Short mmCIF file of C-alpha atoms and ligand atoms in Angstrom, two decimals:
data_model
loop_
_atom_site.label_atom_id
_atom_site.label_comp_id
_atom_site.label_asym_id
_atom_site.label_seq_id
_atom_site.Cartn_x
_atom_site.Cartn_y
_atom_site.Cartn_z
CA UNK R 693 -15.60 7.26 11.59
CA UNK R 694 -13.40 10.29 12.05
CA UNK R 695 -11.89 12.20 9.08
CA UNK R 696 -8.66 12.91 11.02
CA UNK R 697 -7.26 13.50 14.44
CA UNK R 698 -6.15 16.89 15.77
CA UNK R 699 -2.58 16.17 14.78
CA UNK R 700 -0.77 13.19 13.16
CA UNK R 701 -0.08 10.15 15.39
CA UNK R 702 2.86 9.06 13.21
CA UNK R 703 5.15 11.19 11.05
CA UNK R 704 7.28 9.26 8.60
CA UNK R 705 10.41 11.30 8.01
CA UNK R 706 12.87 10.87 5.26
CA UNK R 707 15.98 12.12 7.24
CA UNK R 708 18.18 11.27 4.21
CA UNK R 709 17.41 10.29 0.72
CA UNK R 710 20.78 8.70 0.43
CA UNK R 711 21.03 4.96 0.23
CA UNK R 712 23.66 2.34 -0.35
CA UNK R 713 21.06 0.12 -2.19
CA UNK R 714 19.02 0.56 -5.35
CA UNK R 715 16.10 -1.67 -4.60
CA UNK R 716 13.64 -2.48 -7.46
CA UNK R 717 10.46 -1.09 -5.77
CA UNK R 718 11.84 1.84 -3.79
CA UNK R 719 9.70 4.93 -3.89
CA UNK R 720 12.67 7.26 -2.99
CA UNK R 721 15.57 6.18 -5.17
CA UNK R 722 14.76 8.93 -7.74
CA UNK R 723 14.46 11.56 -4.94
CA UNK R 724 17.64 13.84 -5.19
CA UNK R 725 16.47 16.32 -2.57
CA UNK R 726 19.06 17.67 -0.17
CA UNK R 727 18.69 16.75 3.55
CA UNK R 728 18.15 19.28 6.34
CA UNK R 729 21.08 20.34 8.45
CA UNK R 730 21.39 19.01 12.03
CA UNK R 731 20.05 22.14 13.50
CA UNK R 732 17.10 22.22 11.16
CA UNK R 733 16.46 18.54 11.89
CA UNK R 734 16.23 19.31 15.58
CA UNK R 735 13.86 22.18 14.78
CA UNK R 736 11.70 19.55 12.93
CA UNK R 737 11.71 17.40 16.16
CA UNK R 738 10.57 20.47 18.18
CA UNK R 739 7.68 21.28 15.93
CA UNK R 740 6.43 17.67 15.90
CA UNK R 741 6.86 17.19 19.67
CA UNK R 742 4.81 20.47 20.23
CA UNK R 743 2.14 18.99 18.07
CA UNK R 744 1.96 15.80 20.21
CA UNK R 745 3.18 13.46 17.41
CA UNK R 746 3.56 10.15 19.10
CA UNK R 747 5.76 8.24 16.61
CA UNK R 748 8.53 9.43 14.44
CA UNK R 749 9.60 6.91 11.89
CA UNK R 750 12.74 7.19 9.77
CA UNK R 751 12.29 5.82 6.31
CA UNK R 752 13.17 6.86 2.63
CA UNK R 753 16.85 6.28 2.26
CA UNK R 754 19.15 4.32 4.70
CA UNK R 755 18.86 6.30 7.97
CA UNK R 756 22.28 4.90 9.27
CA UNK R 757 23.95 6.93 6.46
CA UNK R 758 22.98 10.13 8.30
CA UNK R 759 25.90 11.11 10.50
CA UNK R 760 23.74 12.65 13.29
CA UNK R 761 21.25 9.75 13.47
CA UNK R 762 21.90 8.88 17.06
CA UNK R 763 22.13 12.42 18.69
CA UNK R 764 19.03 13.38 16.71
CA UNK R 765 17.22 10.22 18.02
CA UNK R 766 18.23 10.94 21.53
CA UNK R 767 16.90 14.47 21.12
CA UNK R 768 13.56 13.18 19.87
CA UNK R 769 13.29 10.53 22.53
CA UNK R 770 14.09 13.14 25.23
CA UNK R 771 11.09 15.09 23.89
CA UNK R 772 8.86 12.04 24.54
CA UNK R 773 8.61 10.68 21.06
CA UNK R 774 8.77 6.99 20.14
CA UNK R 775 11.37 6.79 17.39
CA UNK R 776 11.46 3.86 14.97
CA UNK R 777 13.34 3.38 11.77
CA UNK R 778 13.36 1.17 8.61
CA UNK R 779 16.79 -0.06 7.60
CA UNK R 780 18.16 -2.50 5.09
CA UNK R 781 20.38 -3.72 7.92
CA UNK R 782 23.58 -3.63 5.92
CA UNK R 783 25.21 -1.01 8.20
CA UNK R 784 24.22 -2.59 11.53
CA UNK R 785 27.15 -4.30 13.07
CA UNK R 786 27.74 -4.71 16.79
CA UNK R 787 28.79 -1.18 17.45
CA UNK R 788 25.94 0.34 15.56
CA UNK R 789 23.53 -2.10 17.28
CA UNK R 790 24.82 -0.84 20.63
CA UNK R 791 24.36 2.77 19.74
CA UNK R 792 20.75 2.08 18.47
CA UNK R 793 20.02 0.61 21.88
CA UNK R 794 21.67 3.52 23.72
CA UNK R 795 19.87 6.11 21.57
CA UNK R 796 16.55 4.67 22.83
CA UNK R 797 14.94 3.41 19.58
CA UNK R 798 11.34 2.15 20.26
CA UNK R 799 11.67 -0.43 17.51
CA UNK R 800 13.68 -1.11 14.40
CA UNK R 801 12.31 -2.55 11.16
CA UNK R 802 14.57 -4.53 8.97
CA UNK R 803 13.75 -5.16 5.36
CA UNK R 804 13.64 -8.75 4.44
CA UNK R 805 11.52 -9.69 1.28
CA UNK R 806 11.95 -13.40 1.10
CA UNK R 807 13.13 -16.31 3.24
CA UNK R 808 15.15 -17.31 0.17
CA UNK R 809 18.51 -15.43 0.19
CA UNK R 810 18.77 -15.46 -3.56
CA UNK R 811 15.25 -13.95 -3.99
CA UNK R 812 15.81 -11.22 -1.36
CA UNK R 813 19.27 -10.38 -2.98
CA UNK R 814 17.80 -10.09 -6.41
CA UNK R 815 14.93 -7.94 -5.45
CA UNK R 816 17.26 -5.62 -3.37
CA UNK R 817 19.73 -5.88 -6.23
CA UNK R 818 22.64 -6.43 -3.75
CA UNK R 819 24.33 -9.79 -3.38
CA UNK R 820 24.83 -10.70 0.22
CA UNK R 821 22.02 -8.24 1.53
CA UNK R 822 20.03 -11.11 2.98
CA UNK R 823 22.78 -12.29 5.15
CA UNK R 824 23.42 -8.83 6.41
CA UNK R 825 19.74 -8.08 7.10
CA UNK R 826 19.33 -11.35 9.01
CA UNK R 827 22.61 -10.69 10.93
CA UNK R 828 21.41 -7.23 11.80
CA UNK R 829 18.12 -8.54 13.07
CA UNK R 830 19.89 -10.99 15.34
CA UNK R 831 22.29 -8.27 16.61
CA UNK R 832 19.30 -6.08 17.59
CA UNK R 833 17.44 -8.91 19.33
CA UNK R 834 20.57 -9.88 21.28
CA UNK R 835 20.62 -6.35 22.68
CA UNK R 836 16.83 -6.64 23.48
CA UNK R 837 15.88 -4.01 20.89
CA UNK R 838 12.20 -4.55 19.69
CA UNK R 839 12.46 -5.74 16.04
CA UNK R 840 9.95 -5.76 13.19
CA UNK R 841 10.44 -7.29 9.74
CA UNK R 842 9.37 -5.18 6.82
CA UNK R 843 8.49 -6.91 3.55
CA UNK R 844 7.00 -5.71 0.24
CA UNK R 845 4.60 -8.06 -1.16
CA UNK R 846 5.09 -8.43 -4.97
CA UNK R 847 5.62 -10.94 -7.69
CA UNK R 848 8.62 -12.28 -6.22
CA UNK R 849 7.35 -13.30 -2.94
CA UNK R 850 3.50 -13.34 -2.83
CA UNK R 851 3.28 -17.13 -2.72
CA UNK R 852 6.21 -17.55 -0.22
CA UNK R 853 5.05 -15.35 2.60
CA UNK R 854 4.43 -18.14 5.17
CA UNK R 855 8.19 -18.94 5.07
CA UNK R 856 8.88 -15.23 5.50
CA UNK R 857 6.56 -15.09 8.55
CA UNK R 858 8.34 -18.06 10.02
CA UNK R 859 11.63 -16.51 9.52
CA UNK R 860 10.51 -13.29 11.18
CA UNK R 861 9.31 -15.24 14.05
CA UNK R 862 12.44 -17.09 14.42
CA UNK R 863 14.42 -13.83 14.36
CA UNK R 864 12.27 -12.62 17.37
CA UNK R 865 10.20 -9.92 15.59
CA UNK R 866 7.17 -8.71 17.27
CA UNK R 867 5.65 -7.71 13.89
CA UNK R 868 5.94 -8.51 10.20
CA UNK R 869 4.70 -5.65 8.03
CA UNK R 870 3.56 -7.12 4.73
CA UNK R 871 3.47 -3.86 2.81
CA UNK R 872 1.59 -3.97 -0.48
CA UNK R 873 3.48 -2.87 -3.63
CA UNK R 874 3.22 0.69 -4.50
CA UNK R 875 3.90 1.86 -8.01
CA UNK R 876 5.79 5.06 -7.01
CA UNK R 877 9.57 5.93 -7.83
CA UNK R 878 11.26 2.69 -8.87
CA UNK R 879 8.17 0.87 -8.08
CA UNK R 880 6.52 2.94 -10.92
CA UNK R 881 9.28 2.00 -13.37
CA UNK R 882 9.04 -1.78 -12.40
CA UNK R 883 5.32 -2.05 -12.01
CA UNK R 884 4.72 -4.28 -14.99
CA UNK R 885 7.31 -6.80 -13.61
CA UNK R 886 6.54 -6.57 -9.93
CA UNK R 887 2.88 -5.73 -9.29
CA UNK R 888 0.21 -8.29 -8.98
CA UNK R 889 -3.05 -8.23 -10.74
CA UNK R 890 -6.14 -7.52 -8.77
CA UNK R 891 -7.08 -11.27 -8.82
CA UNK R 892 -3.63 -12.03 -7.43
CA UNK R 893 -3.93 -9.56 -4.68
CA UNK R 894 -7.23 -11.23 -3.72
CA UNK R 895 -5.45 -14.64 -3.68
CA UNK R 896 -2.67 -13.16 -1.58
CA UNK R 897 -5.01 -11.73 1.05
CA UNK R 898 -7.38 -14.76 1.00
CA UNK R 899 -4.29 -16.77 2.11
CA UNK R 900 -2.68 -14.28 4.36
CA UNK R 901 -5.64 -13.15 6.46
CA UNK R 902 -6.31 -16.60 7.92
CA UNK R 903 -2.56 -16.91 8.75
CA UNK R 904 -2.72 -13.60 10.57
CA UNK R 905 -5.84 -14.94 12.56
CA UNK R 906 -4.12 -18.17 13.41
CA UNK R 907 -0.54 -16.95 14.05
CA UNK R 908 0.24 -16.68 17.75
CA UNK R 909 3.86 -15.71 18.07
CA UNK R 910 3.90 -12.60 15.80
CA UNK R 911 1.64 -9.82 14.57
CA UNK R 912 1.07 -9.79 10.78
CA UNK R 913 0.28 -6.33 9.68
CA UNK R 914 -1.05 -5.24 6.23
CA UNK R 915 -2.24 -1.73 6.45
CA UNK R 916 -4.18 -1.95 3.05
CA UNK R 917 -7.71 -0.42 2.85
CA UNK R 918 -8.59 -2.87 0.13
CA UNK R 919 -8.94 -5.37 2.96
CA UNK R 920 -12.34 -3.98 3.51
CA UNK R 921 -13.41 -6.28 0.65
CA UNK R 922 -12.75 -9.33 2.90
CA UNK R 923 -14.60 -7.69 5.70
CA UNK R 924 -11.32 -7.12 7.45
CA UNK R 925 -9.92 -3.89 9.11
CA UNK R 926 -13.48 -2.57 9.75
CA UNK R 927 -13.78 -3.16 13.47
CA UNK R 928 -12.31 -0.59 15.60
CA UNK R 929 -11.08 1.43 12.65
CA UNK R 930 -10.78 5.20 13.42
CA UNK R 931 -10.68 6.52 9.91
CA UNK R 932 -11.79 5.19 6.56
CA UNK R 933 -9.47 4.19 3.86
CA UNK R 934 -5.72 4.72 4.19
CA UNK R 935 -4.25 6.48 7.19
CA UNK R 936 -2.19 9.13 5.19
CA UNK R 937 -3.24 12.65 5.90
CA UNK R 938 -5.62 11.28 8.63
CA UNK R 939 -3.34 9.76 11.25
CA UNK R 940 0.03 10.11 9.54
CA UNK R 941 2.07 12.48 7.33
CA UNK R 942 5.39 12.31 5.45
CA UNK R 943 8.32 14.78 5.50
CA UNK R 944 10.73 14.48 2.67
CA UNK R 945 14.48 14.94 3.31
CA UNK R 946 14.33 18.59 2.14
CA UNK R 947 11.47 19.30 4.66
CA UNK R 948 8.58 19.28 2.23
CA UNK R 949 5.45 17.77 3.58
CA UNK R 950 3.46 15.32 1.52
CA UNK R 951 0.41 13.19 2.66
CA UNK R 952 2.47 10.05 2.40
CA UNK R 953 5.77 9.00 0.99
CA UNK R 954 4.12 7.51 -2.14
CA UNK R 955 2.11 10.65 -3.07
CA UNK R 956 4.62 13.18 -4.57
CA UNK R 957 2.41 16.25 -3.93
CA UNK R 958 3.81 18.93 -1.65
CA UNK R 959 1.39 20.53 0.82
CA UNK R 960 3.78 22.70 2.79
CA UNK R 961 7.22 22.81 4.27
CA UNK R 962 7.92 21.81 7.85
CA UNK R 963 10.15 24.71 8.67
CA UNK R 964 8.60 27.40 6.49
CA UNK R 965 4.82 26.79 7.18
CA UNK R 966 2.70 26.51 10.17
CA UNK R 967 2.39 22.87 10.70
CA UNK R 968 -1.07 22.98 12.43
CA UNK R 969 -2.44 25.14 9.47
CA UNK R 970 -1.06 22.65 6.94
CA UNK R 971 -2.71 19.72 8.88
CA UNK R 972 -5.96 21.48 9.29
CA UNK R 973 -6.32 23.63 6.26
CA UNK R 974 -4.64 21.80 3.22
CA UNK R 975 -6.99 21.42 0.53
CA UNK R 976 -5.17 18.22 -0.60
CA UNK R 977 -5.68 16.68 2.82
CA UNK R 978 -9.21 17.68 2.92
CA UNK R 979 -9.83 15.91 -0.32
CA UNK R 980 -8.08 12.71 0.73
CA UNK R 981 -10.19 12.62 3.91
CA UNK R 982 -13.46 13.01 2.20
CA UNK R 983 -13.05 11.31 -1.07
CA UNK R 984 -15.85 11.11 -3.53
CA UNK R 985 -16.83 7.65 -4.82
CA UNK R 986 -15.82 7.54 -8.51
CA UNK R 987 -16.13 4.79 -11.11
CA UNK R 988 -17.05 1.40 -9.65
CA UNK R 989 -16.65 2.78 -6.15
CA UNK R 990 -19.92 4.53 -6.59
CA UNK R 991 -22.02 1.42 -6.30
CA UNK R 992 -19.82 -0.30 -3.75
CA UNK R 993 -21.02 -1.23 -0.31
CA UNK R 994 -17.51 -1.11 1.16
CA UNK R 995 -16.86 2.58 0.13
CA UNK R 996 -17.69 3.97 3.66
CA UNK R 997 -14.78 1.81 5.07
CA UNK R 998 -12.47 1.49 2.03
CA UNK R 999 -12.85 5.17 0.67
CA UNK R 1000 -11.71 4.02 -2.66
CA UNK R 1001 -8.53 2.12 -1.30
CA UNK R 1002 -5.06 3.36 -1.50
CA UNK R 1003 -5.02 7.00 -2.75
CA UNK R 1004 -1.34 6.75 -3.67
CA UNK R 1005 -1.86 3.83 -6.00
CA UNK R 1006 -5.05 5.49 -7.54
CA UNK R 1007 -3.03 8.72 -8.09
CA UNK R 1008 0.06 6.99 -9.53
CA UNK R 1009 -1.88 5.02 -12.05
CA UNK R 1010 -4.95 7.16 -12.88
CA UNK R 1011 -3.64 10.65 -11.87
CA UNK R 1012 -6.84 11.18 -9.81
CA UNK R 1013 -7.36 11.07 -6.04
CA UNK R 1014 -10.87 9.59 -6.28
CA UNK R 1015 -10.16 6.87 -8.77
CA UNK R 1016 -10.64 3.28 -7.55
CA UNK R 1017 -7.48 1.57 -6.13
CA UNK R 1018 -6.13 -0.27 -9.06
CA UNK R 1019 -5.58 -3.34 -6.71
CA UNK R 1020 -9.31 -3.64 -6.06
CA UNK R 1021 -10.55 -6.82 -7.38
CA UNK R 1022 -14.23 -5.94 -7.43
CA UNK R 1023 -15.67 -6.30 -11.05
CA UNK R 1024 -16.30 -3.12 -12.86
CA UNK O 732 -6.48 -2.37 44.39
CA UNK O 733 -4.10 -0.25 42.37
CA UNK O 734 -4.22 -0.15 38.49
CA UNK O 735 -1.05 0.41 36.53
CA UNK O 736 -0.78 1.32 32.95
CA UNK O 737 0.94 -1.15 30.51
CA UNK O 738 4.11 0.78 29.59
CA UNK O 739 3.80 -0.36 26.06
CA UNK O 740 0.58 1.63 25.50
CA UNK O 741 1.52 4.95 23.87
CA UNK O 742 -1.00 7.60 24.40
CA UNK O 743 -1.91 11.32 24.16
CA UNK O 744 -4.67 13.72 25.04
CA UNK O 745 -6.12 15.17 21.81
CA UNK O 746 -5.29 18.78 21.72
CA UNK O 747 -8.42 20.96 21.69
CA UNK O 748 -10.79 18.01 21.95
CA UNK O 749 -10.28 17.58 25.79
CA UNK O 750 -11.30 21.15 26.28
CA UNK O 751 -14.27 20.93 23.76
CA UNK O 752 -15.56 17.82 25.58
CA UNK O 753 -15.46 19.57 28.92
CA UNK O 754 -17.12 22.59 27.52
CA UNK O 755 -19.90 20.40 26.22
CA UNK O 756 -20.23 18.54 29.45
CA UNK O 757 -20.58 21.83 31.47
CA UNK O 758 -23.26 22.92 28.98
CA UNK O 759 -25.02 19.49 29.44
CA UNK O 760 -24.51 18.73 25.76
CA UNK O 761 -23.51 15.39 24.30
CA UNK O 762 -19.85 14.75 24.79
CA UNK O 763 -19.66 10.99 25.08
CA UNK O 764 -18.82 10.31 21.50
CA UNK O 765 -15.76 12.68 21.28
CA UNK O 766 -12.34 10.91 21.23
CA UNK O 767 -10.50 12.77 23.83
CA UNK O 768 -7.55 10.44 24.31
CA UNK O 769 -5.71 8.39 21.65
CA UNK O 770 -3.89 5.15 22.51
CA UNK O 771 -1.68 3.13 20.30
CA UNK O 772 -1.26 -0.48 21.30
CA UNK O 773 0.61 -3.00 19.28
CA UNK O 774 0.11 -1.07 16.16
CA UNK O 775 -3.65 -0.50 16.49
CA UNK O 776 -5.22 2.76 17.54
CA UNK O 777 -8.06 3.45 19.88
CA UNK O 778 -9.69 6.30 21.57
CA UNK O 779 -11.30 7.06 24.91
CA UNK O 780 -14.07 9.57 25.57
CA UNK O 781 -13.82 12.22 28.31
CA UNK O 782 -14.73 9.96 31.12
CA UNK O 783 -12.34 7.19 29.98
CA UNK O 784 -9.72 9.86 29.46
CA UNK O 785 -10.14 11.21 33.04
CA UNK O 786 -9.82 7.74 34.49
CA UNK O 787 -6.94 6.84 32.21
CA UNK O 788 -4.88 9.94 33.24
CA UNK O 789 -5.42 9.09 37.02
CA UNK O 790 -4.02 5.57 36.57
CA UNK O 791 -0.28 5.81 37.68
CA UNK O 792 0.52 2.73 39.75
CA UNK O 793 -0.15 4.77 42.95
CA UNK O 794 -3.82 5.89 42.88
CA UNK O 795 -6.12 3.22 44.18
CA UNK O 796 -9.41 2.35 42.45
CA UNK O 797 -11.20 3.91 45.37
CA UNK O 798 -9.34 7.13 45.03
CA UNK O 799 -9.97 7.37 41.20
CA UNK O 800 -13.66 6.52 41.65
CA UNK O 801 -13.88 9.29 44.32
CA UNK O 802 -12.23 11.82 41.95
CA UNK O 803 -14.24 10.87 38.92
CA UNK O 804 -17.52 10.92 40.89
CA UNK O 805 -16.79 14.42 42.09
CA UNK O 806 -15.78 15.50 38.68
CA UNK O 807 -18.94 14.32 36.98
CA UNK O 808 -21.29 14.62 39.90
CA UNK O 809 -22.03 10.92 40.36
CA UNK O 810 -23.13 9.05 43.34
CA UNK O 811 -20.27 7.22 45.05
CA UNK O 812 -21.64 3.69 44.28
CA UNK O 813 -22.50 4.58 40.78
CA UNK O 814 -18.97 5.95 40.30
CA UNK O 815 -17.28 2.91 41.87
CA UNK O 816 -19.16 0.49 39.62
CA UNK O 817 -18.55 2.42 36.50
CA UNK O 818 -14.86 2.84 37.18
CA UNK O 819 -14.55 -1.01 38.00
CA UNK O 820 -16.53 -1.88 34.81
CA UNK O 821 -14.07 0.39 32.74
CA UNK O 822 -11.03 -0.84 34.35
CA UNK O 823 -12.02 -4.46 33.84
CA UNK O 824 -12.62 -3.83 30.14
CA UNK O 825 -9.27 -2.31 29.62
CA UNK O 826 -7.44 -4.90 31.73
CA UNK O 827 -8.98 -7.62 29.49
CA UNK O 828 -7.31 -5.80 26.57
CA UNK O 829 -4.00 -5.75 28.34
CA UNK O 830 -3.84 -1.99 28.70
CA UNK O 831 -3.68 -2.06 32.50
CA UNK O 832 -2.85 -4.52 35.31
CA UNK O 833 -3.67 -4.51 39.00
CA UNK O 834 -1.68 -4.89 42.16
CA UNK O 835 -2.75 -4.87 45.69
CA UNK O 836 -0.15 -2.27 46.79
CA UNK O 837 0.82 1.11 45.27
CA UNK O 838 4.24 1.14 43.44
CA UNK O 839 6.83 3.08 45.47
CA UNK O 840 6.76 6.64 44.43
CA UNK O 841 10.00 7.60 42.59
CA UNK O 842 12.51 9.61 44.56
CA UNK O 843 12.12 13.33 44.07
CA UNK O 844 15.92 13.77 44.07
CA UNK O 845 18.68 12.42 41.99
CA UNK O 846 21.91 11.50 43.87
CA UNK O 847 25.29 10.34 42.52
S1 SF4 T 2243 -14.84 -0.53 -5.53
FE1 SF4 T 2243 -13.83 1.21 -4.56
S2 SF4 T 2243 -14.75 1.34 -2.49
FE2 SF4 T 2243 -15.21 -0.77 -3.30
S3 SF4 T 2243 -13.67 -2.02 -2.48
FE3 SF4 T 2243 -12.93 -1.35 -4.63
S4 SF4 T 2243 -11.69 0.53 -4.21
FE4 SF4 T 2243 -12.86 0.08 -2.34
#
């Protein structure tokens, strides 16, 4: 397997840290960093386009709160990038949906965490947010905009995901991303209440992986290196472990670069440093790409594919890059 | 027969690696394992080596299989029959994955001017 590509395939970009929600799990709600000006944001696009970045994904806060979202997107699309975003859907009415289509978004992810409105609203801490998210998804599909549903698997929904998959399918989503819970930001504060035990993660994946195989109308995506334990995600994998710093990078609202949104370690600044140098020479990235097996990973046959699992989780819980992923259910 | 790329496949040539692979090929060194072109299809990521990349970049809905085979043969110094068979094999493989489809005729070339 490769350690990394010549430049990232995907850059996740927090174009704003502002949000109209305060969700229980959010990695960025504690982020108070100022956002880049419109001119600087365009310079970011220029830099990433010159590096051959294929996908630009807006995440972090609610992208629709940024006034220049649409012209910025048109600019990036004009540079040949595929632009996607994750939204809570609350600000997507008919006019915004029209603008999303006109701006040329490649796909839009709407966060829906449960097929049960009360569960979703409780998790998102916003009454009525389920109806708005579902309404936004329908508006997008009515306009032919490719849709994905983005869900965070945790204690509130880990047994109900088949209903969530059915809902996403009914809404016309091409993909449902079942993100694993990360204990960063609000997720760190609410870890005890929301995270699953390693055994529960095992139970979740043992039920969800067969559904992914049998499900025909929608792609179920996990993106969790721990799946190596079930013999999944090994075939055709380009890099070992998580993709952060190997195929993707994260840019914070203020332009600081980190390996991923869940790892709060700055490795450079998109406008102040040479992006190619950061990607190729960062000691932090070098470490993530070639982790050493620590603790129980030392004797694990899956290490070459799993690479210790999710580095963000290991770092958040143990403060060490090489520590075994706390979600790993393999016995110590 | 004319192959056409699936527009949902997003791809790029890997900066530096393409040149490195050609450099190795010219020096008769191993180049087959280098990932020269990266494709993203439905959320999963794949790579093509130098030969695959040279074929892929010639697929445009206009070039016929014969034309591509002739160019690739000339590029890598292969016999005509050998080149044709290898290209057919490669195209069949990626067609099965849904990355290309075939038509009998070339798609009309897009106009070179823009009128009002
Ligand atoms: S022991 Fe380490 S390498 Fe093995 S599956 Fe668990 S996290 Fe991955």
